[in-house]
Amino acid sequence: MNIGQAAKSSGVSAKMIRYYEQIGLIPKAIRSDAGYRHYSSSDVHSLRFIRRSRDLGFSVEQISALLVLWNDRDRASADVKEMALSHVARLKAKIAELQAMAETLEFLADHCHGNDRPDCPILADLAEPTTATTVPNKAPKFGVASGVLKRGEKGFAVVTKEKILQKNL
C-alpha cells in the first residue's frame, strides 16, 4: 500500500510517517520503480503501535525502546513493566504540577477584583521573580513570600492565602 493508504489504515499522518522514517523509528519504506513508498501490513502494524504509544504520552525515544522490546521475543516483560511504571510516575508528577498551576491561577483570579482599577494580584504575581515552591497543605504556588502583592496606601504589601482567608471569615 502507498503512504496515503498506510496513513489512513494506521491513524498516523503521511507527514509523521516520513518523519518516523527520517529519524529511524521505522525502517525506510520499500520504493516502487516510480519512487513511491510501499508499506506492508507489518509496517502498518508498527505504525499503529507507535500511534498508540504516542497517545499514551511516550516520547519518541521511549517509543524506540518499546519497539526494540516489542520485537525482542527473548525480552522479559518486567523490562516493559518497569518502563511503563516509570512513565506513569512522570505523568503523575506532571499532573500534580499542572494542578498546582491551576490552583495558583484560580486563587489569584479569585482575589483579583476585576474592576476598573489597575491593581491586579495576577499581574503582580507574574511580575515577581520567584522560584517555584510548594506551600504546605497542597496550597498553590505563589510568588512574593508565598503570597500576593496588594497595593495599599503605603505601597504594595504581601497578602498571604492565610491572611485573605482570615479576612473573609
Short mmCIF file of N, CA, C and O in Angstrom, two decimals, residues 17-150:
data_model
loop_
_atom_site.label_atom_id
_atom_site.label_comp_id
_atom_site.label_asym_id
_atom_site.label_seq_id
_atom_site.Cartn_x
_atom_site.Cartn_y
_atom_site.Cartn_z
N ILE A 17 4.70 9.74 9.15
CA ILE A 17 5.34 8.51 8.67
C ILE A 17 6.69 8.85 8.07
O ILE A 17 7.70 8.20 8.37
N ARG A 18 6.74 9.90 7.24
CA ARG A 18 8.02 10.32 6.65
C ARG A 18 9.00 10.72 7.74
O ARG A 18 10.19 10.39 7.67
N TYR A 19 8.51 11.44 8.74
CA TYR A 19 9.37 11.86 9.86
C TYR A 19 9.90 10.64 10.62
O TYR A 19 11.10 10.57 10.92
N TYR A 20 9.05 9.68 10.92
CA TYR A 20 9.49 8.48 11.64
C TYR A 20 10.54 7.71 10.83
O TYR A 20 11.47 7.14 11.39
N GLU A 21 10.40 7.70 9.51
CA GLU A 21 11.43 7.09 8.66
C GLU A 21 12.73 7.88 8.75
O GLU A 21 13.81 7.30 8.87
N GLN A 22 12.61 9.19 8.68
CA GLN A 22 13.79 10.06 8.69
C GLN A 22 14.61 9.89 9.97
O GLN A 22 15.84 9.87 9.91
N ILE A 23 13.94 9.77 11.11
CA ILE A 23 14.67 9.65 12.38
C ILE A 23 15.01 8.22 12.73
O ILE A 23 15.66 7.96 13.74
N GLY A 24 14.57 7.27 11.90
CA GLY A 24 14.93 5.87 12.11
C GLY A 24 14.02 5.12 13.07
O GLY A 24 14.36 4.02 13.51
N LEU A 25 12.87 5.69 13.40
CA LEU A 25 11.94 4.99 14.28
C LEU A 25 11.34 3.79 13.57
O LEU A 25 11.11 2.75 14.17
N ILE A 26 11.12 3.94 12.28
CA ILE A 26 10.69 2.83 11.43
C ILE A 26 11.67 2.73 10.27
O ILE A 26 12.31 3.72 9.90
N PRO A 27 11.82 1.54 9.71
CA PRO A 27 12.74 1.42 8.57
C PRO A 27 12.22 2.16 7.36
O PRO A 27 11.03 2.39 7.21
N LYS A 28 13.13 2.56 6.51
CA LYS A 28 12.75 3.24 5.27
C LYS A 28 11.86 2.30 4.45
O LYS A 28 12.09 1.10 4.38
N ALA A 29 10.84 2.87 3.87
CA ALA A 29 9.90 2.08 3.08
C ALA A 29 10.56 1.60 1.80
O ALA A 29 11.46 2.24 1.26
N ILE A 30 10.08 0.48 1.33
CA ILE A 30 10.50 -0.04 0.03
C ILE A 30 9.92 0.91 -1.02
O ILE A 30 8.79 1.37 -0.90
N ARG A 31 10.72 1.21 -2.04
CA ARG A 31 10.28 2.13 -3.09
C ARG A 31 9.92 1.36 -4.35
O ARG A 31 10.59 0.39 -4.73
N SER A 32 8.88 1.83 -5.01
CA SER A 32 8.50 1.24 -6.30
C SER A 32 9.45 1.77 -7.36
O SER A 32 10.26 2.66 -7.10
N ASP A 33 9.33 1.25 -8.57
CA ASP A 33 10.17 1.73 -9.67
C ASP A 33 9.95 3.22 -9.92
O ASP A 33 10.86 3.92 -10.35
N ALA A 34 8.75 3.68 -9.62
CA ALA A 34 8.43 5.10 -9.82
C ALA A 34 8.86 5.95 -8.63
O ALA A 34 8.71 7.17 -8.65
N GLY A 35 9.40 5.32 -7.59
CA GLY A 35 9.88 6.05 -6.43
C GLY A 35 8.87 6.23 -5.31
O GLY A 35 9.16 6.90 -4.32
N TYR A 36 7.70 5.63 -5.45
CA TYR A 36 6.70 5.74 -4.41
C TYR A 36 6.99 4.77 -3.26
O TYR A 36 7.44 3.65 -3.48
N ARG A 37 6.71 5.23 -2.05
CA ARG A 37 6.89 4.37 -0.88
C ARG A 37 5.83 3.27 -0.90
O ARG A 37 4.67 3.51 -1.22
N HIS A 38 6.25 2.09 -0.46
CA HIS A 38 5.32 0.96 -0.35
C HIS A 38 5.42 0.39 1.06
O HIS A 38 6.52 0.13 1.55
N TYR A 39 4.27 0.21 1.70
CA TYR A 39 4.22 -0.28 3.08
C TYR A 39 3.49 -1.61 3.15
O TYR A 39 2.47 -1.81 2.48
N SER A 40 4.01 -2.48 3.99
CA SER A 40 3.38 -3.79 4.19
C SER A 40 2.42 -3.71 5.37
O SER A 40 2.38 -2.72 6.11
N SER A 41 1.66 -4.77 5.58
CA SER A 41 0.75 -4.82 6.73
C SER A 41 1.56 -4.81 8.03
O SER A 41 1.11 -4.27 9.05
N SER A 42 2.76 -5.35 8.01
CA SER A 42 3.64 -5.32 9.18
C SER A 42 4.06 -3.88 9.50
O SER A 42 4.11 -3.48 10.67
N ASP A 43 4.36 -3.11 8.46
CA ASP A 43 4.71 -1.69 8.65
C ASP A 43 3.53 -0.94 9.28
O ASP A 43 3.72 -0.13 10.20
N VAL A 44 2.35 -1.20 8.80
CA VAL A 44 1.15 -0.53 9.33
C VAL A 44 0.93 -0.93 10.78
O VAL A 44 0.57 -0.10 11.62
N HIS A 45 1.19 -2.19 11.10
CA HIS A 45 1.06 -2.66 12.48
C HIS A 45 2.03 -1.90 13.39
O HIS A 45 1.67 -1.48 14.49
N SER A 46 3.25 -1.70 12.93
CA SER A 46 4.24 -0.93 13.69
C SER A 46 3.79 0.53 13.84
O SER A 46 3.96 1.12 14.92
N LEU A 47 3.22 1.09 12.80
CA LEU A 47 2.73 2.46 12.87
C LEU A 47 1.58 2.59 13.88
O LEU A 47 1.50 3.57 14.62
N ARG A 48 0.72 1.58 13.94
CA ARG A 48 -0.36 1.59 14.94
C ARG A 48 0.22 1.51 16.35
O ARG A 48 -0.28 2.17 17.27
N PHE A 49 1.26 0.72 16.51
CA PHE A 49 1.95 0.61 17.81
C PHE A 49 2.50 1.99 18.21
O PHE A 49 2.34 2.42 19.35
N ILE A 50 3.14 2.64 17.25
CA ILE A 50 3.69 3.97 17.51
C ILE A 50 2.58 4.96 17.85
O ILE A 50 2.69 5.74 18.80
N ARG A 51 1.51 4.91 17.09
CA ARG A 51 0.38 5.83 17.33
C ARG A 51 -0.18 5.64 18.73
O ARG A 51 -0.42 6.59 19.46
N ARG A 52 -0.38 4.40 19.14
CA ARG A 52 -0.92 4.12 20.48
C ARG A 52 0.06 4.57 21.55
O ARG A 52 -0.33 5.14 22.58
N SER A 53 1.33 4.36 21.32
CA SER A 53 2.36 4.80 22.26
C SER A 53 2.36 6.31 22.41
O SER A 53 2.47 6.84 23.52
N ARG A 54 2.23 7.03 21.29
CA ARG A 54 2.16 8.50 21.33
C ARG A 54 0.91 8.95 22.06
O ARG A 54 0.93 9.90 22.82
N ASP A 55 -0.21 8.26 21.82
CA ASP A 55 -1.46 8.59 22.51
C ASP A 55 -1.32 8.47 24.02
O ASP A 55 -1.98 9.17 24.77
N LEU A 56 -0.45 7.57 24.47
CA LEU A 56 -0.21 7.38 25.90
C LEU A 56 0.90 8.28 26.43
O LEU A 56 1.28 8.17 27.59
N GLY A 57 1.42 9.15 25.58
CA GLY A 57 2.37 10.16 26.02
C GLY A 57 3.82 9.74 26.02
O GLY A 57 4.67 10.46 26.56
N PHE A 58 4.15 8.62 25.43
CA PHE A 58 5.56 8.22 25.37
C PHE A 58 6.30 9.11 24.38
O PHE A 58 5.75 9.51 23.35
N SER A 59 7.55 9.41 24.70
CA SER A 59 8.38 10.21 23.81
C SER A 59 8.88 9.33 22.66
O SER A 59 8.78 8.10 22.71
N VAL A 60 9.43 9.96 21.65
CA VAL A 60 9.98 9.22 20.51
C VAL A 60 11.08 8.27 20.99
O VAL A 60 11.15 7.12 20.54
N GLU A 61 11.92 8.74 21.91
CA GLU A 61 12.99 7.89 22.44
C GLU A 61 12.43 6.68 23.18
O GLU A 61 12.93 5.56 23.03
N GLN A 62 11.39 6.91 23.96
CA GLN A 62 10.76 5.81 24.68
C GLN A 62 10.10 4.83 23.71
O GLN A 62 10.18 3.61 23.90
N ILE A 63 9.47 5.36 22.68
CA ILE A 63 8.82 4.50 21.69
C ILE A 63 9.86 3.65 20.98
O ILE A 63 9.64 2.47 20.71
N SER A 64 11.00 4.24 20.70
CA SER A 64 12.08 3.49 20.07
C SER A 64 12.48 2.30 20.95
O SER A 64 12.64 1.17 20.46
N ALA A 65 12.61 2.56 22.25
CA ALA A 65 12.96 1.48 23.18
C ALA A 65 11.83 0.45 23.26
O ALA A 65 12.08 -0.77 23.33
N LEU A 66 10.59 0.92 23.26
CA LEU A 66 9.45 -0.01 23.29
C LEU A 66 9.39 -0.87 22.04
O LEU A 66 9.08 -2.07 22.12
N LEU A 67 9.71 -0.29 20.89
CA LEU A 67 9.73 -1.06 19.65
C LEU A 67 10.80 -2.16 19.71
O LEU A 67 10.56 -3.29 19.26
N VAL A 68 11.95 -1.82 20.28
CA VAL A 68 13.00 -2.83 20.43
C VAL A 68 12.51 -3.96 21.33
O VAL A 68 12.66 -5.14 21.01
N LEU A 69 11.87 -3.60 22.44
CA LEU A 69 11.34 -4.62 23.35
C LEU A 69 10.23 -5.43 22.69
O LEU A 69 10.16 -6.66 22.85
N TRP A 70 9.37 -4.76 21.94
CA TRP A 70 8.26 -5.43 21.26
C TRP A 70 8.76 -6.46 20.25
O TRP A 70 8.19 -7.54 20.12
N ASN A 71 9.84 -6.12 19.57
CA ASN A 71 10.39 -7.02 18.55
C ASN A 71 11.33 -8.08 19.11
O ASN A 71 11.73 -8.99 18.39
N ASP A 72 11.70 -7.96 20.37
CA ASP A 72 12.60 -8.93 21.02
C ASP A 72 11.77 -9.97 21.76
O ASP A 72 11.27 -9.73 22.85
N ARG A 73 11.65 -11.13 21.18
CA ARG A 73 10.84 -12.20 21.78
C ARG A 73 11.52 -12.83 23.00
O ARG A 73 10.89 -13.59 23.74
N ASP A 74 12.80 -12.52 23.22
CA ASP A 74 13.52 -13.07 24.37
C ASP A 74 13.52 -12.11 25.56
O ASP A 74 14.08 -12.42 26.60
N ARG A 75 12.91 -10.96 25.42
CA ARG A 75 12.91 -9.97 26.50
C ARG A 75 11.97 -10.41 27.62
O ARG A 75 11.04 -11.18 27.42
N ALA A 76 12.25 -9.86 28.79
CA ALA A 76 11.38 -10.13 29.94
C ALA A 76 10.29 -9.07 30.00
O ALA A 76 10.55 -7.88 29.73
N SER A 77 9.09 -9.46 30.36
CA SER A 77 8.01 -8.48 30.46
C SER A 77 8.27 -7.49 31.59
O SER A 77 7.73 -6.38 31.58
N ALA A 78 9.12 -7.87 32.52
CA ALA A 78 9.47 -6.96 33.62
C ALA A 78 10.12 -5.69 33.09
O ALA A 78 9.92 -4.61 33.66
N ASP A 79 10.87 -5.81 32.01
CA ASP A 79 11.51 -4.63 31.41
C ASP A 79 10.46 -3.65 30.89
O ASP A 79 10.57 -2.43 31.06
N VAL A 80 9.42 -4.18 30.27
CA VAL A 80 8.36 -3.36 29.72
C VAL A 80 7.56 -2.74 30.87
O VAL A 80 7.23 -1.56 30.84
N LYS A 81 7.27 -3.53 31.88
CA LYS A 81 6.51 -3.04 33.03
C LYS A 81 7.26 -1.92 33.73
O LYS A 81 6.67 -0.89 34.09
N GLU A 82 8.56 -2.09 33.91
CA GLU A 82 9.37 -1.04 34.55
C GLU A 82 9.30 0.26 33.76
O GLU A 82 9.15 1.34 34.33
N MET A 83 9.38 0.15 32.45
CA MET A 83 9.31 1.33 31.60
C MET A 83 7.94 2.00 31.71
O MET A 83 7.84 3.23 31.81
N ALA A 84 6.88 1.20 31.71
CA ALA A 84 5.52 1.74 31.81
C ALA A 84 5.31 2.43 33.16
O ALA A 84 4.76 3.53 33.23
N LEU A 85 5.75 1.81 34.24
CA LEU A 85 5.56 2.39 35.57
C LEU A 85 6.38 3.67 35.75
O LEU A 85 5.94 4.60 36.41
N SER A 86 7.54 3.70 35.16
CA SER A 86 8.36 4.91 35.19
C SER A 86 7.63 6.05 34.46
O SER A 86 7.62 7.19 34.91
N HIS A 87 7.01 5.71 33.35
CA HIS A 87 6.25 6.70 32.59
C HIS A 87 5.04 7.17 33.39
O HIS A 87 4.72 8.37 33.41
N VAL A 88 4.38 6.25 34.07
CA VAL A 88 3.23 6.62 34.92
C VAL A 88 3.67 7.61 35.99
O VAL A 88 2.99 8.60 36.25
N ALA A 89 4.81 7.38 36.60
CA ALA A 89 5.32 8.29 37.64
C ALA A 89 5.56 9.68 37.07
O ALA A 89 5.22 10.69 37.71
N ARG A 90 6.13 9.75 35.87
CA ARG A 90 6.35 11.06 35.23
C ARG A 90 5.03 11.74 34.91
O ARG A 90 4.88 12.95 35.08
N LEU A 91 4.06 10.97 34.44
CA LEU A 91 2.74 11.54 34.14
C LEU A 91 2.07 12.09 35.40
O LEU A 91 1.50 13.17 35.39
N LYS A 92 2.15 11.33 36.49
CA LYS A 92 1.55 11.78 37.75
C LYS A 92 2.23 13.04 38.27
O LYS A 92 1.56 13.94 38.79
N ALA A 93 3.54 13.13 38.12
CA ALA A 93 4.27 14.33 38.53
C ALA A 93 3.82 15.52 37.68
O ALA A 93 3.63 16.63 38.20
N LYS A 94 3.64 15.31 36.40
CA LYS A 94 3.19 16.38 35.50
C LYS A 94 1.77 16.81 35.86
O LYS A 94 1.45 18.00 35.85
N ILE A 95 0.91 15.85 36.18
CA ILE A 95 -0.46 16.16 36.59
C ILE A 95 -0.45 17.02 37.84
O ILE A 95 -1.17 18.01 37.94
N ALA A 96 0.39 16.65 38.82
CA ALA A 96 0.49 17.42 40.06
C ALA A 96 0.98 18.84 39.78
O ALA A 96 0.47 19.81 40.35
N GLU A 97 1.93 18.96 38.88
CA GLU A 97 2.46 20.27 38.51
C GLU A 97 1.37 21.12 37.84
O GLU A 97 1.20 22.30 38.16
N LEU A 98 0.62 20.52 36.93
CA LEU A 98 -0.45 21.25 36.25
C LEU A 98 -1.57 21.62 37.23
O LEU A 98 -2.13 22.71 37.15
N GLN A 99 -1.87 20.72 38.18
CA GLN A 99 -2.88 21.01 39.18
C GLN A 99 -2.46 22.20 40.05
O GLN A 99 -3.26 23.07 40.35
N ALA A 100 -1.19 22.23 40.43
CA ALA A 100 -0.68 23.35 41.23
C ALA A 100 -0.78 24.66 40.44
O ALA A 100 -1.13 25.70 41.01
N MET A 101 -0.49 24.62 39.15
CA MET A 101 -0.61 25.81 38.32
C MET A 101 -2.06 26.29 38.28
O MET A 101 -2.33 27.49 38.42
N ALA A 102 -2.98 25.35 38.08
CA ALA A 102 -4.39 25.71 38.01
C ALA A 102 -4.86 26.30 39.34
O ALA A 102 -5.58 27.30 39.36
N GLU A 103 -4.45 25.71 40.46
CA GLU A 103 -4.84 26.21 41.77
C GLU A 103 -4.29 27.62 42.01
O GLU A 103 -4.99 28.48 42.55
N THR A 104 -3.07 27.84 41.60
CA THR A 104 -2.48 29.17 41.75
C THR A 104 -3.26 30.20 40.96
O THR A 104 -3.62 31.26 41.47
N LEU A 105 -3.53 29.88 39.70
CA LEU A 105 -4.26 30.82 38.86
C LEU A 105 -5.69 31.04 39.37
O LEU A 105 -6.18 32.18 39.36
N GLU A 106 -6.34 29.99 39.84
CA GLU A 106 -7.67 30.16 40.42
C GLU A 106 -7.64 31.05 41.65
O GLU A 106 -8.48 31.93 41.82
N PHE A 107 -6.64 30.83 42.50
CA PHE A 107 -6.50 31.65 43.71
C PHE A 107 -6.28 33.11 43.35
O PHE A 107 -6.93 34.00 43.89
N LEU A 108 -5.37 33.35 42.44
CA LEU A 108 -5.09 34.73 42.03
C LEU A 108 -6.31 35.37 41.38
O LEU A 108 -6.63 36.53 41.66
N ALA A 109 -7.00 34.63 40.53
CA ALA A 109 -8.20 35.17 39.88
C ALA A 109 -9.30 35.45 40.90
O ALA A 109 -10.01 36.46 40.80
N ASP A 110 -9.44 34.57 41.90
CA ASP A 110 -10.44 34.79 42.95
C ASP A 110 -10.17 36.07 43.73
O ASP A 110 -11.09 36.67 44.28
N HIS A 111 -8.91 36.48 43.80
CA HIS A 111 -8.54 37.64 44.60
C HIS A 111 -8.24 38.88 43.76
O HIS A 111 -7.77 39.88 44.26
N CYS A 112 -8.58 38.79 42.50
CA CYS A 112 -8.49 39.95 41.63
C CYS A 112 -9.89 40.56 41.57
O CYS A 112 -10.86 39.85 41.30
N HIS A 113 -9.98 41.83 41.88
CA HIS A 113 -11.29 42.48 41.92
C HIS A 113 -11.95 42.54 40.55
O HIS A 113 -13.17 42.59 40.45
N GLY A 114 -11.17 42.56 39.51
CA GLY A 114 -11.73 42.58 38.17
C GLY A 114 -12.53 43.85 37.89
O GLY A 114 -13.50 43.81 37.14
N ASN A 115 -12.09 44.94 38.47
CA ASN A 115 -12.81 46.20 38.28
C ASN A 115 -11.99 47.12 37.38
O ASN A 115 -11.08 46.67 36.68
N ASP A 116 -12.30 48.41 37.43
CA ASP A 116 -11.61 49.34 36.54
C ASP A 116 -10.32 49.89 37.13
O ASP A 116 -9.64 50.70 36.51
N ARG A 117 -9.94 49.42 38.33
CA ARG A 117 -8.68 49.86 38.95
C ARG A 117 -7.52 49.05 38.38
O ARG A 117 -7.70 47.90 37.97
N PRO A 118 -6.34 49.60 38.36
CA PRO A 118 -5.21 48.89 37.76
C PRO A 118 -4.58 47.82 38.67
O PRO A 118 -3.82 46.99 38.18
N ASP A 119 -4.90 47.83 39.96
CA ASP A 119 -4.30 46.84 40.87
C ASP A 119 -4.76 45.44 40.49
O ASP A 119 -5.95 45.17 40.36
N CYS A 120 -3.80 44.56 40.33
CA CYS A 120 -4.14 43.20 39.92
C CYS A 120 -3.16 42.21 40.54
O CYS A 120 -1.97 42.22 40.20
N PRO A 121 -3.61 41.35 41.44
CA PRO A 121 -2.71 40.38 42.05
C PRO A 121 -2.14 39.38 41.05
O PRO A 121 -1.06 38.84 41.25
N ILE A 122 -2.86 39.16 39.98
CA ILE A 122 -2.37 38.22 38.97
C ILE A 122 -1.10 38.77 38.32
O ILE A 122 -0.06 38.09 38.26
N LEU A 123 -1.19 40.02 37.86
CA LEU A 123 -0.02 40.64 37.23
C LEU A 123 1.11 40.86 38.22
O LEU A 123 2.28 40.68 37.88
N ALA A 124 0.77 41.20 39.46
CA ALA A 124 1.80 41.39 40.49
C ALA A 124 2.55 40.09 40.72
O ALA A 124 3.78 40.08 40.84
N ASP A 125 1.83 38.99 40.77
CA ASP A 125 2.48 37.70 40.98
C ASP A 125 3.35 37.32 39.79
O ASP A 125 4.46 36.83 39.95
N LEU A 126 2.85 37.55 38.57
CA LEU A 126 3.62 37.21 37.37
C LEU A 126 4.88 38.06 37.25
O LEU A 126 5.90 37.60 36.74
N ALA A 127 4.82 39.28 37.73
CA ALA A 127 5.96 40.19 37.61
C ALA A 127 7.04 39.91 38.62
O ALA A 127 8.19 40.35 38.45
N GLU A 128 6.73 39.18 39.67
CA GLU A 128 7.69 38.94 40.74
C GLU A 128 8.58 37.75 40.42
O GLU A 128 8.09 36.65 40.19
N PRO A 129 9.90 37.97 40.37
CA PRO A 129 10.80 36.83 40.12
C PRO A 129 10.86 35.94 41.36
O PRO A 129 11.25 36.38 42.43
N THR A 130 10.41 34.73 41.22
CA THR A 130 10.42 33.77 42.33
C THR A 130 10.84 32.41 41.81
O THR A 130 10.84 32.15 40.62
N THR A 131 11.17 31.56 42.74
CA THR A 131 11.37 30.17 42.40
C THR A 131 10.14 29.43 42.87
O THR A 131 9.55 29.76 43.88
N ALA A 132 9.74 28.44 42.13
CA ALA A 132 8.52 27.72 42.46
C ALA A 132 8.74 26.86 43.70
O ALA A 132 9.64 26.04 43.75
N THR A 133 7.94 27.09 44.70
CA THR A 133 7.97 26.27 45.90
C THR A 133 6.55 25.93 46.26
O THR A 133 5.63 26.71 46.04
N THR A 134 6.36 24.77 46.81
CA THR A 134 5.03 24.35 47.18
C THR A 134 4.76 24.76 48.61
O THR A 134 5.56 24.53 49.50
N VAL A 135 3.61 25.37 48.83
CA VAL A 135 3.19 25.77 50.15
C VAL A 135 2.56 24.54 50.80
O VAL A 135 1.87 23.79 50.15
N PRO A 136 2.79 24.32 52.13
CA PRO A 136 2.19 23.15 52.79
C PRO A 136 0.68 23.10 52.61
O PRO A 136 0.04 24.09 52.30
N ASN A 137 0.12 21.93 52.84
CA ASN A 137 -1.33 21.71 52.73
C ASN A 137 -1.82 21.75 51.28
O ASN A 137 -2.96 22.11 51.04
N LYS A 138 -0.97 21.43 50.36
CA LYS A 138 -1.32 21.42 48.94
C LYS A 138 -1.86 22.76 48.46
O LYS A 138 -2.68 22.83 47.56
N ALA A 139 -1.44 23.82 49.11
CA ALA A 139 -1.83 25.14 48.65
C ALA A 139 -1.10 25.43 47.36
O ALA A 139 -0.05 24.86 47.09
N PRO A 140 -1.63 26.32 46.55
CA PRO A 140 -0.95 26.63 45.29
C PRO A 140 0.37 27.33 45.50
O PRO A 140 0.64 27.84 46.57
N LYS A 141 1.16 27.36 44.46
CA LYS A 141 2.44 28.05 44.48
C LYS A 141 2.19 29.54 44.32
O LYS A 141 1.32 29.95 43.58
N PHE A 142 2.95 30.35 45.01
CA PHE A 142 2.78 31.80 44.92
C PHE A 142 4.13 32.45 44.77
O PHE A 142 5.14 31.91 45.17
N GLY A 143 4.12 33.65 44.23
CA GLY A 143 5.31 34.48 44.23
C GLY A 143 5.32 35.28 45.52
O GLY A 143 4.42 35.18 46.34
N VAL A 144 6.30 36.08 45.71
CA VAL A 144 6.43 37.01 46.83
C VAL A 144 6.06 36.38 48.16
O VAL A 144 4.94 36.51 48.64
N ALA A 145 7.00 35.72 48.77
CA ALA A 145 6.82 35.17 50.12
C ALA A 145 5.53 34.36 50.24
O ALA A 145 4.78 34.50 51.19
N SER A 146 5.26 33.54 49.28
CA SER A 146 4.07 32.69 49.29
C SER A 146 2.79 33.50 49.44
O SER A 146 1.89 33.10 50.16
N GLY A 147 2.71 34.64 48.82
CA GLY A 147 1.51 35.45 48.91
C GLY A 147 1.31 36.24 47.65
O GLY A 147 1.91 35.96 46.63
N VAL A 148 0.44 37.22 47.73
CA VAL A 148 0.11 38.04 46.59
C VAL A 148 0.38 39.48 46.97
O VAL A 148 0.10 39.91 48.08
N LEU A 149 0.93 40.26 46.04
CA LEU A 149 1.15 41.67 46.30
C LEU A 149 -0.17 42.41 46.20
O LEU A 149 -0.94 42.20 45.27
N LYS A 150 -0.43 43.25 47.16
CA LYS A 150 -1.63 44.07 47.12
C LYS A 150 -1.23 45.51 47.40
O LYS A 150 -0.48 45.78 48.33
#
